[in-house]
PDB file of C-alpha atoms in Angstrom:
ATOM      1  CA  UNK A1441      -8.267  94.510  48.010  1.00  0.00           C
ATOM      2  CA  UNK A1442      -6.753  96.602  45.220  1.00  0.00           C
ATOM      3  CA  UNK A1443      -7.694  99.786  47.027  1.00  0.00           C
ATOM      4  CA  UNK A1444      -5.930  98.553  50.146  1.00  0.00           C
ATOM      5  CA  UNK A1445      -2.774  97.713  48.176  1.00  0.00           C
ATOM      6  CA  UNK A1446      -2.821 101.127  46.497  1.00  0.00           C
ATOM      7  CA  UNK A1447      -3.204 102.896  49.822  1.00  0.00           C
ATOM      8  CA  UNK A1448      -0.361 100.856  51.286  1.00  0.00           C
ATOM      9  CA  UNK A1449       1.922 101.691  48.348  1.00  0.00           C
ATOM     10  CA  UNK A1450       0.970 105.366  48.493  1.00  0.00           C
ATOM     11  CA  UNK A1451       1.652 105.586  52.224  1.00  0.00           C
ATOM     12  CA  UNK A1452       4.996 103.797  51.792  1.00  0.00           C
ATOM     13  CA  UNK A1453       6.009 106.269  49.076  1.00  0.00           C
ATOM     14  CA  UNK A1454       4.979 109.228  51.233  1.00  0.00           C
ATOM     15  CA  UNK A1455       7.013 107.952  54.174  1.00  0.00           C
ATOM     16  CA  UNK A1456      10.106 107.412  52.060  1.00  0.00           C
ATOM     17  CA  UNK A1457       9.854 110.932  50.620  1.00  0.00           C
ATOM     18  CA  UNK A1458       9.538 112.473  54.067  1.00  0.00           C
ATOM     19  CA  UNK A1459      13.261 111.828  54.591  1.00  0.00           C
ATOM     20  CA  UNK A1460      13.978 114.329  51.810  1.00  0.00           C
ATOM     21  CA  UNK A1461      12.496 117.152  53.862  1.00  0.00           C
ATOM     22  CA  UNK A1462      14.393 116.934  57.137  1.00  0.00           C
ATOM     23  CA  UNK A1463      14.804 119.883  59.490  1.00  0.00           C
ATOM     24  CA  UNK A1464      18.576 119.515  59.823  1.00  0.00           C
ATOM     25  CA  UNK A1465      20.518 122.566  60.862  1.00  0.00           C
ATOM     26  CA  UNK A1466      21.940 124.338  57.822  1.00  0.00           C
ATOM     27  CA  UNK A1467      25.647 123.807  57.277  1.00  0.00           C
ATOM     28  CA  UNK A1468      27.935 126.842  57.134  1.00  0.00           C
ATOM     29  CA  UNK A1469      29.440 126.376  53.689  1.00  0.00           C
ATOM     30  CA  UNK A1470      31.232 129.732  53.666  1.00  0.00           C
ATOM     31  CA  UNK A1471      34.489 128.334  54.995  1.00  0.00           C
ATOM     32  CA  UNK A1472      36.433 125.271  55.951  1.00  0.00           C
ATOM     33  CA  UNK A1473      38.061 124.785  59.328  1.00  0.00           C
ATOM     34  CA  UNK A1474      41.237 122.749  58.847  1.00  0.00           C
ATOM     35  CA  UNK A1475      42.955 121.162  61.837  1.00  0.00           C
ATOM     36  CA  UNK A1476      45.422 118.449  62.762  1.00  0.00           C
ATOM     37  CA  UNK A1477      45.566 118.760  66.561  1.00  0.00           C
ATOM     38  CA  UNK A1478      42.946 118.901  69.311  1.00  0.00           C
ATOM     39  CA  UNK A1479      43.705 122.556  70.225  1.00  0.00           C
ATOM     40  CA  UNK A1480      43.298 123.541  66.552  1.00  0.00           C
ATOM     41  CA  UNK A1481      39.982 121.651  66.341  1.00  0.00           C
ATOM     42  CA  UNK A1482      38.629 123.555  69.325  1.00  0.00           C
ATOM     43  CA  UNK A1483      38.856 126.756  67.261  1.00  0.00           C
ATOM     44  CA  UNK A1484      36.277 125.383  64.783  1.00  0.00           C
ATOM     45  CA  UNK A1485      32.651 126.477  65.117  1.00  0.00           C
ATOM     46  CA  UNK A1486      29.742 124.088  65.476  1.00  0.00           C
ATOM     47  CA  UNK A1487      27.941 123.627  62.162  1.00  0.00           C
ATOM     48  CA  UNK A1488      31.024 124.530  60.135  1.00  0.00           C
ATOM     49  CA  UNK A1489      32.611 122.213  57.585  1.00  0.00           C
ATOM     50  CA  UNK A1490      35.781 120.824  59.142  1.00  0.00           C
ATOM     51  CA  UNK A1491      38.667 118.857  57.706  1.00  0.00           C
ATOM     52  CA  UNK A1492      41.059 116.853  59.832  1.00  0.00           C
ATOM     53  CA  UNK A1493      44.233 116.843  57.747  1.00  0.00           C
ATOM     54  CA  UNK A1494      47.210 115.063  59.322  1.00  0.00           C
ATOM     55  CA  UNK A1495      50.559 116.808  59.506  1.00  0.00           C
ATOM     56  CA  UNK A1496      53.017 116.380  56.642  1.00  0.00           C
ATOM     57  CA  UNK A1497      50.356 114.742  54.466  1.00  0.00           C
ATOM     58  CA  UNK A1498      50.860 111.377  56.164  1.00  0.00           C
ATOM     59  CA  UNK A1499      47.999 108.915  55.587  1.00  0.00           C
ATOM     60  CA  UNK A1500      45.711 108.276  58.544  1.00  0.00           C
ATOM     61  CA  UNK A1501      44.717 104.882  59.866  1.00  0.00           C
ATOM     62  CA  UNK A1502      41.119 103.727  60.085  1.00  0.00           C
ATOM     63  CA  UNK A1503      41.350 103.906  63.874  1.00  0.00           C
ATOM     64  CA  UNK A1504      42.482 107.529  63.714  1.00  0.00           C
ATOM     65  CA  UNK A1505      39.649 108.395  61.307  1.00  0.00           C
ATOM     66  CA  UNK A1506      37.095 106.877  63.693  1.00  0.00           C
ATOM     67  CA  UNK A1507      38.625 108.653  66.691  1.00  0.00           C
ATOM     68  CA  UNK A1508      38.466 112.020  64.930  1.00  0.00           C
ATOM     69  CA  UNK A1509      34.904 111.427  63.762  1.00  0.00           C
ATOM     70  CA  UNK A1510      33.818 110.293  67.233  1.00  0.00           C
ATOM     71  CA  UNK A1511      35.213 113.435  68.812  1.00  0.00           C
ATOM     72  CA  UNK A1512      34.356 116.143  66.284  1.00  0.00           C
ATOM     73  CA  UNK A1513      31.778 115.074  63.672  1.00  0.00           C
ATOM     74  CA  UNK A1514      28.047 115.774  63.718  1.00  0.00           C
ATOM     75  CA  UNK A1515      26.491 112.442  62.790  1.00  0.00           C
ATOM     76  CA  UNK A1516      23.317 114.147  61.616  1.00  0.00           C
ATOM     77  CA  UNK A1517      25.328 114.893  58.471  1.00  0.00           C
ATOM     78  CA  UNK A1518      27.503 112.799  56.188  1.00  0.00           C
ATOM     79  CA  UNK A1519      31.041 111.994  57.335  1.00  0.00           C
ATOM     80  CA  UNK A1520      33.676 111.357  54.677  1.00  0.00           C
ATOM     81  CA  UNK A1521      37.107 109.897  55.282  1.00  0.00           C
ATOM     82  CA  UNK A1522      39.978 108.393  53.372  1.00  0.00           C
ATOM     83  CA  UNK A1523      43.749 108.241  53.805  1.00  0.00           C
ATOM     84  CA  UNK A1524      43.959 112.016  53.390  1.00  0.00           C
ATOM     85  CA  UNK A1525      41.778 112.819  56.390  1.00  0.00           C
ATOM     86  CA  UNK A1526      38.232 113.266  57.681  1.00  0.00           C
ATOM     87  CA  UNK A1527      35.720 115.793  56.341  1.00  0.00           C
ATOM     88  CA  UNK A1528      32.495 116.447  58.228  1.00  0.00           C
ATOM     89  CA  UNK A1529      30.269 119.023  59.865  1.00  0.00           C
ATOM     90  CA  UNK A1530      31.933 120.033  63.126  1.00  0.00           C
ATOM     91  CA  UNK A1531      30.217 119.619  66.472  1.00  0.00           C
ATOM     92  CA  UNK A1532      31.381 120.859  69.844  1.00  0.00           C
ATOM     93  CA  UNK A1533      29.034 118.548  71.762  1.00  0.00           C
ATOM     94  CA  UNK A1534      31.790 116.066  72.663  1.00  0.00           C
ATOM     95  CA  UNK A1535      34.733 118.390  73.298  1.00  0.00           C
ATOM     96  CA  UNK A1536      34.796 117.287  76.944  1.00  0.00           C
ATOM     97  CA  UNK A1537      35.718 113.760  75.844  1.00  0.00           C
ATOM     98  CA  UNK A1538      38.824 115.063  74.077  1.00  0.00           C
ATOM     99  CA  UNK A1539      40.296 116.831  77.095  1.00  0.00           C
TER     100      UNK A1539
END
């Protein structure tokens, strides 16, 4: 019985560590694409860090943050947002939904 419990614990630990070694596409950390309109966002490159920063430093609403993330963020990577904007890895996979 103890051997079975040890094997179960060992396999659980191995599975949880496997998440640390994902094959995610590397993020281009050399630059930051900053935008506040849809045409500006379309100049960003897929895989690049992108920051939606509203005009005149006005705070964004939660609905706006979700809309920006839904249109432009790669959800295979972390998405950060607060009243200052949305920061994420840019994707061009949903650009058709913006038009």
